[in-house]
PDB file of C-alpha atoms in Angstrom:
ATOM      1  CA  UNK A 589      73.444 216.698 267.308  1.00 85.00           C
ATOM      2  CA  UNK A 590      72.779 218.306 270.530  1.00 86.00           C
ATOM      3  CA  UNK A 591      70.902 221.055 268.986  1.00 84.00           C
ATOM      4  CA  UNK A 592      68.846 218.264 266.124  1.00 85.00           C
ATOM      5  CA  UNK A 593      67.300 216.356 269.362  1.00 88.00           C
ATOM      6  CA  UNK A 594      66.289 219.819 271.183  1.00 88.00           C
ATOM      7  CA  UNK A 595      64.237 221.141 268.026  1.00 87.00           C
ATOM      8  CA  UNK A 596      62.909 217.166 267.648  1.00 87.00           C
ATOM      9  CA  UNK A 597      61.464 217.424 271.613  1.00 90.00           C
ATOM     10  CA  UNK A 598      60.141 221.021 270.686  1.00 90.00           C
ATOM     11  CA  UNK A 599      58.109 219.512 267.900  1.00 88.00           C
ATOM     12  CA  UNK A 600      57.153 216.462 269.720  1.00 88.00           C
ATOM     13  CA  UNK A 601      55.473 219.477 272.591  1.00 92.00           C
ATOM     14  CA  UNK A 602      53.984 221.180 269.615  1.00 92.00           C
ATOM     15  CA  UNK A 603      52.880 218.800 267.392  1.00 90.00           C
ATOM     16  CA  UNK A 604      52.387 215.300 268.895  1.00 86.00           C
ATOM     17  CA  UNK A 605      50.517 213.661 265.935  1.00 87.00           C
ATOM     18  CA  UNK A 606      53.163 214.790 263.256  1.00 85.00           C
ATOM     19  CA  UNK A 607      55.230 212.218 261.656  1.00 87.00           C
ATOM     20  CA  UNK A 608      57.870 213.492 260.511  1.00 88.00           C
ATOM     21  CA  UNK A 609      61.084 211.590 259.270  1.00 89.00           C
ATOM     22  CA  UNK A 610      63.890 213.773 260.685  1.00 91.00           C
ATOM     23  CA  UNK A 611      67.690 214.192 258.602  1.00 93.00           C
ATOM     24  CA  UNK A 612      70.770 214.152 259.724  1.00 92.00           C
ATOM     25  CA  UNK A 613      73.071 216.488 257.495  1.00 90.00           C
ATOM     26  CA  UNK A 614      76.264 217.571 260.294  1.00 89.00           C
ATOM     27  CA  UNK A 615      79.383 215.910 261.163  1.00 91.00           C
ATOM     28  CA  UNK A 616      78.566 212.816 263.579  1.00 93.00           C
ATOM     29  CA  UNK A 617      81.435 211.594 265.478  1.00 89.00           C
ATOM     30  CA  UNK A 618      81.455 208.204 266.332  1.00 87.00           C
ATOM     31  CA  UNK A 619      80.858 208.513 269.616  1.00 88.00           C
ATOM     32  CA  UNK A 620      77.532 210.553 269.081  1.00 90.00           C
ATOM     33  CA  UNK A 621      76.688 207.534 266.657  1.00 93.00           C
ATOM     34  CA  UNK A 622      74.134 206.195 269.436  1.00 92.00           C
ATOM     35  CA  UNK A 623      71.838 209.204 268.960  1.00 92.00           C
ATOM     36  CA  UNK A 624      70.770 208.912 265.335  1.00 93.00           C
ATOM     37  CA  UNK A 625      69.535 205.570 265.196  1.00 92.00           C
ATOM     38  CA  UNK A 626      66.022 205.749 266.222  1.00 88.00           C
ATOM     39  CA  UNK A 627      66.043 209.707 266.073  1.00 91.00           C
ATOM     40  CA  UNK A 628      67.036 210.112 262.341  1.00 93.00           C
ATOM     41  CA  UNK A 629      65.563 208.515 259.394  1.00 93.00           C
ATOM     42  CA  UNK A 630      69.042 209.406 257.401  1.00 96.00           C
ATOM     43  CA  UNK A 631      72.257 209.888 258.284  1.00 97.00           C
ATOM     44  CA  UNK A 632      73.723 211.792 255.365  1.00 96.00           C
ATOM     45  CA  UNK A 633      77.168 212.022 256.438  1.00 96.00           C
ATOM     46  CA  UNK A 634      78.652 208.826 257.056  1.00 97.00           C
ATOM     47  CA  UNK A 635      82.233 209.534 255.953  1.00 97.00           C
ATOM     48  CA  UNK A 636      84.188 206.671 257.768  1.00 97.00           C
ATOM     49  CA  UNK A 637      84.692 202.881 259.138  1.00 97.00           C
ATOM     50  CA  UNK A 638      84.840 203.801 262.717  1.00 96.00           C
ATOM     51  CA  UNK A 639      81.638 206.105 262.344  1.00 97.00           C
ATOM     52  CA  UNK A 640      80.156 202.814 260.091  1.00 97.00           C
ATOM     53  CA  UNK A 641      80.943 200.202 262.988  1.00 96.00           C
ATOM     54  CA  UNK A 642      79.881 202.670 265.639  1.00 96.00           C
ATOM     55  CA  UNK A 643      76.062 203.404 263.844  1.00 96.00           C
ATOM     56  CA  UNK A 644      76.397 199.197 263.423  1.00 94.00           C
ATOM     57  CA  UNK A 645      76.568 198.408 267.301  1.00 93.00           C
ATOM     58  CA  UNK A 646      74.129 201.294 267.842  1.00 91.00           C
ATOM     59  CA  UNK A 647      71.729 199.910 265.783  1.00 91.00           C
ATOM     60  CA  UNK A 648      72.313 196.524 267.079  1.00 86.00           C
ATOM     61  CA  UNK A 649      71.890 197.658 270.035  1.00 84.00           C
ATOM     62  CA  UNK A 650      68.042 198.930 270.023  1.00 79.00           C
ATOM     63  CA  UNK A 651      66.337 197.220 272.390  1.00 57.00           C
ATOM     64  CA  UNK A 652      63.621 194.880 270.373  1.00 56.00           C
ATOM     65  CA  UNK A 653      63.857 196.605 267.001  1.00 55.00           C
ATOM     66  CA  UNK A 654      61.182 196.158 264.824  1.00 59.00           C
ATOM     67  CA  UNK A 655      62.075 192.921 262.201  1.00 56.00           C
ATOM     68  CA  UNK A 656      64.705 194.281 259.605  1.00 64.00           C
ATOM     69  CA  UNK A 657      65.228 197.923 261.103  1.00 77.00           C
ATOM     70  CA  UNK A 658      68.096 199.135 259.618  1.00 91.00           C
ATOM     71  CA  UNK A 659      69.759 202.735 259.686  1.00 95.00           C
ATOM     72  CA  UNK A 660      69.754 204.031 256.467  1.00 97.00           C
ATOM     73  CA  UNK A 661      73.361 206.583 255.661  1.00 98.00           C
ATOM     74  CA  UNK A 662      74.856 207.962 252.490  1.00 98.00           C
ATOM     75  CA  UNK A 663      78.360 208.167 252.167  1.00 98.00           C
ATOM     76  CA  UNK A 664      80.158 211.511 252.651  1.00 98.00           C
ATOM     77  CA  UNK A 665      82.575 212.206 249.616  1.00 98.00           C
ATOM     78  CA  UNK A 666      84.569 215.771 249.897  1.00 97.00           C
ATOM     79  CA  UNK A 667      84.376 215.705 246.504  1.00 95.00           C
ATOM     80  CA  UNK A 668      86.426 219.395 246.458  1.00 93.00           C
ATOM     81  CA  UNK A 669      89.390 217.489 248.696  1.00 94.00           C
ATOM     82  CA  UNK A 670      89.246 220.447 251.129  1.00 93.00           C
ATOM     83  CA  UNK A 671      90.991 219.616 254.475  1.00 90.00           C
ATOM     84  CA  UNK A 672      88.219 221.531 256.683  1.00 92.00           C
ATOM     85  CA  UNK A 673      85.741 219.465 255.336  1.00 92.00           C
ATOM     86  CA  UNK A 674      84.728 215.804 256.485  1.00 93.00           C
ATOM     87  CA  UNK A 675      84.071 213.125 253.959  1.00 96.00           C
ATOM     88  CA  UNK A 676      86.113 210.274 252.184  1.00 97.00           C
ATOM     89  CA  UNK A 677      88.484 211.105 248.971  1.00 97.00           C
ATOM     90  CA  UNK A 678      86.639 210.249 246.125  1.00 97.00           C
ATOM     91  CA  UNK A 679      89.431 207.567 244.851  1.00 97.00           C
ATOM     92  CA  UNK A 680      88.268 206.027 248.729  1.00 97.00           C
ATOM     93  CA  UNK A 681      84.692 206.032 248.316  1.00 97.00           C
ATOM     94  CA  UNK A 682      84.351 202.463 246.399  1.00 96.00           C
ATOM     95  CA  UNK A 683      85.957 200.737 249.808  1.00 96.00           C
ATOM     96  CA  UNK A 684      83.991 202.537 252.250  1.00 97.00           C
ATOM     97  CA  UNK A 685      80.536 202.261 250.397  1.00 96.00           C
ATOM     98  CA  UNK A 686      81.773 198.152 249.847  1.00 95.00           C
ATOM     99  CA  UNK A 687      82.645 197.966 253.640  1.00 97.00           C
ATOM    100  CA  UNK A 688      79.333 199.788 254.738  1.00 97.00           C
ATOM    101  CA  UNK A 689      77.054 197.435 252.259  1.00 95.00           C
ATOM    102  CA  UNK A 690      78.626 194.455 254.485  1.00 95.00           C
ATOM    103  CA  UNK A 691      76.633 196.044 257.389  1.00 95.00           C
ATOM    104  CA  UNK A 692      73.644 194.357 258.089  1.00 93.00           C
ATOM    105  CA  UNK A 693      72.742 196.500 260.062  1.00 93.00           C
ATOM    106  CA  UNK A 694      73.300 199.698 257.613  1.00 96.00           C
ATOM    107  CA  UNK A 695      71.236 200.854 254.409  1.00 96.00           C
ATOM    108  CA  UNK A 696      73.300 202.208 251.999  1.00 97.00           C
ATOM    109  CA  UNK A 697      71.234 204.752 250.295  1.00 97.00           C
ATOM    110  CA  UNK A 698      73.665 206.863 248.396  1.00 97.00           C
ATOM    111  CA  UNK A 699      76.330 209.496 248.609  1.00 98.00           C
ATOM    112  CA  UNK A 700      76.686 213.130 249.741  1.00 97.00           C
ATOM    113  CA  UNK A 701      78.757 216.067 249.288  1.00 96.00           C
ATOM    114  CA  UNK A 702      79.639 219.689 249.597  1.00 92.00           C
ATOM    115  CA  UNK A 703      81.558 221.481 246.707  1.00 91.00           C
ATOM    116  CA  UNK A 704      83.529 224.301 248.199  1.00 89.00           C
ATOM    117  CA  UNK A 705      81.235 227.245 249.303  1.00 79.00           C
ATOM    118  CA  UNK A 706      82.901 230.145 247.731  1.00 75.00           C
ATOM    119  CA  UNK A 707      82.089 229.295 244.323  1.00 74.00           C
ATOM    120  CA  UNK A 708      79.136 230.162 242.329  1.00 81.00           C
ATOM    121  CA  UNK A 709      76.272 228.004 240.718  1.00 84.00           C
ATOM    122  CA  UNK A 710      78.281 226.845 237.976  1.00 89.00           C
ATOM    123  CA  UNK A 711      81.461 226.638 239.818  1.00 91.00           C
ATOM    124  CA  UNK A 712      79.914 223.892 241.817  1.00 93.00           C
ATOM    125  CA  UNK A 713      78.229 222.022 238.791  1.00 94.00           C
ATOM    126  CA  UNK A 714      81.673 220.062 238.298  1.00 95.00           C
ATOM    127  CA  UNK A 715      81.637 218.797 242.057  1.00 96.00           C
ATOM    128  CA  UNK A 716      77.981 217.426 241.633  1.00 96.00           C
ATOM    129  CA  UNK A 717      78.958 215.592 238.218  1.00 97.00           C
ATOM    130  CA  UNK A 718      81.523 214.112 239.477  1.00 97.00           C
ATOM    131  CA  UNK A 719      79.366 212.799 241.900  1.00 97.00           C
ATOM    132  CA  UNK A 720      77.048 211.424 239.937  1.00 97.00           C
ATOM    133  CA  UNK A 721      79.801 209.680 238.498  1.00 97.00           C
ATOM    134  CA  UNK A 722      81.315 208.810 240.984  1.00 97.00           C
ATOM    135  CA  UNK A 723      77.791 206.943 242.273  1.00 97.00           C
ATOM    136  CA  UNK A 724      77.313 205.696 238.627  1.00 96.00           C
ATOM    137  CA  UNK A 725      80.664 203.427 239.159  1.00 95.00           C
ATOM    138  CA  UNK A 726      79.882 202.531 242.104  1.00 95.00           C
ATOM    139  CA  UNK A 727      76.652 201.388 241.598  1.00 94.00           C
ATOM    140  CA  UNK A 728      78.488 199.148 238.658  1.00 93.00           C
ATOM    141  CA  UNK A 729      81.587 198.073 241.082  1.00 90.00           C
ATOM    142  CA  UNK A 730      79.745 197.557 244.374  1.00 85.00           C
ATOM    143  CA  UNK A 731      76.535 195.825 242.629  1.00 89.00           C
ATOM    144  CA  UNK A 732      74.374 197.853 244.660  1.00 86.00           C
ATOM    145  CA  UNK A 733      71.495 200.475 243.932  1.00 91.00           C
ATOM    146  CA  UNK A 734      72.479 203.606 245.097  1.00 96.00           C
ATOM    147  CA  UNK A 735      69.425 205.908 243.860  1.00 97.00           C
ATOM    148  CA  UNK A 736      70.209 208.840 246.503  1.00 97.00           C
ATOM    149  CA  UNK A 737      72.114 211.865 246.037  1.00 98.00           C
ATOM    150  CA  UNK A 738      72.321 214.630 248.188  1.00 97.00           C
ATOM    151  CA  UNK A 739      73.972 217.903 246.867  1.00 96.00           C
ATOM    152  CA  UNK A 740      73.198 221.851 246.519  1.00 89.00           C
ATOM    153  CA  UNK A 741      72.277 224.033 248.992  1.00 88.00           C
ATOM    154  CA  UNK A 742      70.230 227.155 248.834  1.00 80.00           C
ATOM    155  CA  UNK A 743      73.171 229.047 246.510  1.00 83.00           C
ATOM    156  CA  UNK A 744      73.188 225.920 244.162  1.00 89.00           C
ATOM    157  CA  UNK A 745      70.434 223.660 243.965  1.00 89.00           C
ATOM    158  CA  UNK A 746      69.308 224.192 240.555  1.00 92.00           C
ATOM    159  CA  UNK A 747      72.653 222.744 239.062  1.00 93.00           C
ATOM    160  CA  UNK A 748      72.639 219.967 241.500  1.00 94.00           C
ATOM    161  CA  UNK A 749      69.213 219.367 240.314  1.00 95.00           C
ATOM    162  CA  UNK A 750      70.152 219.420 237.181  1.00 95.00           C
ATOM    163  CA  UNK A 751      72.946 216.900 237.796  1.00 96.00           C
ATOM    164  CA  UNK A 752      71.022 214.071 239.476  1.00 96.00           C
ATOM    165  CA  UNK A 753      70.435 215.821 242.957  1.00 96.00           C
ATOM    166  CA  UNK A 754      67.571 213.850 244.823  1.00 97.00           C
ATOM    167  CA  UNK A 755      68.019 215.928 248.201  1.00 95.00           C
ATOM    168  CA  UNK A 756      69.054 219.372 248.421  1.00 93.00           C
ATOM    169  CA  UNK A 757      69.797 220.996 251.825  1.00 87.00           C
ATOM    170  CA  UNK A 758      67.637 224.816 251.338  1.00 73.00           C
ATOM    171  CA  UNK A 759      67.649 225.771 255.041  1.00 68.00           C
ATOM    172  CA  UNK A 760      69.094 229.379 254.410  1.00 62.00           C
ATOM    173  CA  UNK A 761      66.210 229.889 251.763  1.00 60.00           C
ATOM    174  CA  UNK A 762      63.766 228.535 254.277  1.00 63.00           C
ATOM    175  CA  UNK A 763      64.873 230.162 257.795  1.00 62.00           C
ATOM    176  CA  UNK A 764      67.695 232.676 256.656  1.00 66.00           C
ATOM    177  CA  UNK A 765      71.200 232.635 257.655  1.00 70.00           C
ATOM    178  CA  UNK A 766      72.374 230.742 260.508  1.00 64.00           C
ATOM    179  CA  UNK A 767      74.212 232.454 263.928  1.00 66.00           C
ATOM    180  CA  UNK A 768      76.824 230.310 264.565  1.00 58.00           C
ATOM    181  CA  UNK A 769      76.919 228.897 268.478  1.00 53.00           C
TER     182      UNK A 769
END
């Protein structure tokens, strides 16, 4: 988060004018939750309650928001049920998504995931079906449109494409590999 709201103020210095709507892809915990309304257009990684009611009072919070400002999240599912990785079970995802559309002030978008990372194109195709799928009942159980998915990174994006992918997250093709801080 820390590092998301430096690059923001560097840009802000550099390009004043720019309007850019800024993404939130990392782990948030909830008590960072105060820092993306306002900051980050989406929040791609909601992946509990607590994080859900913290991002409500947040929002809440804004001093005079404009009419109807609402932050808008997808759902994290760890679709690969990999205990390093956030993200709700996929059998949980229908409660969460139902508890978050109860939000008022919350936008439930879509879902999110990240198949494990040491598989190949079409070893993550599966984990991006599913889902689809997965968003497909929801949509049907929950009654609500949820046209966003974001899945596939740089190694993978042409079989999340393929599978219904509406974001993809291409940083390594776009800056290189990352140095971990």
């Amino acid at each position: 988060m820390q590092e998301a709201l430096e690059k923001q103020e560097l840009v802000r210095k550099i390009a004043p004018a720019a309007r850019i709507e800024w993404h939130f892809t990392g782990h948030v915990q909830s008590r960072k939750a105060r820092d993306v309304p306002g900051n980050f257009g989406l929040l791609h990684t909601l992946d509990s309650e607590k994080l859900a009611l913290a991002l409500q009072r947040s929002v809440a919070s804004i001093t005079a928001p404009p009419s109807g400002t609402r932050q808008a999240v997808l759902v994290q599912v760890n679709v690969g049920r990999e205990a390093q990785k956030s993200g709700v079970l996929p059998e949980d995802a229908e409660k969460l998504a139902a508890f978050v559309a109860g939000l008022p002030e919350l936008d439930l978008r879509g879902l999110m995931c990240i198949p494990p990372l040491d598989g190949t194109m079409e070893e993550s195709r599966p984990y991006f079906a599913s889902l689809r799928e997965l968003r497909d009942r929801l949509t049907k159980n929950v009654g609500l449109p949820l046209p966003e998915l974001s899945m596939g990174m740089s190694g993978d994006l042409e079989a999340a494409v393929e599978e219904g992918a509406t974001y993809v997250r291409v940083g390594t093709d776009i800056l290189g590999a990352r140095e971990r801080r």
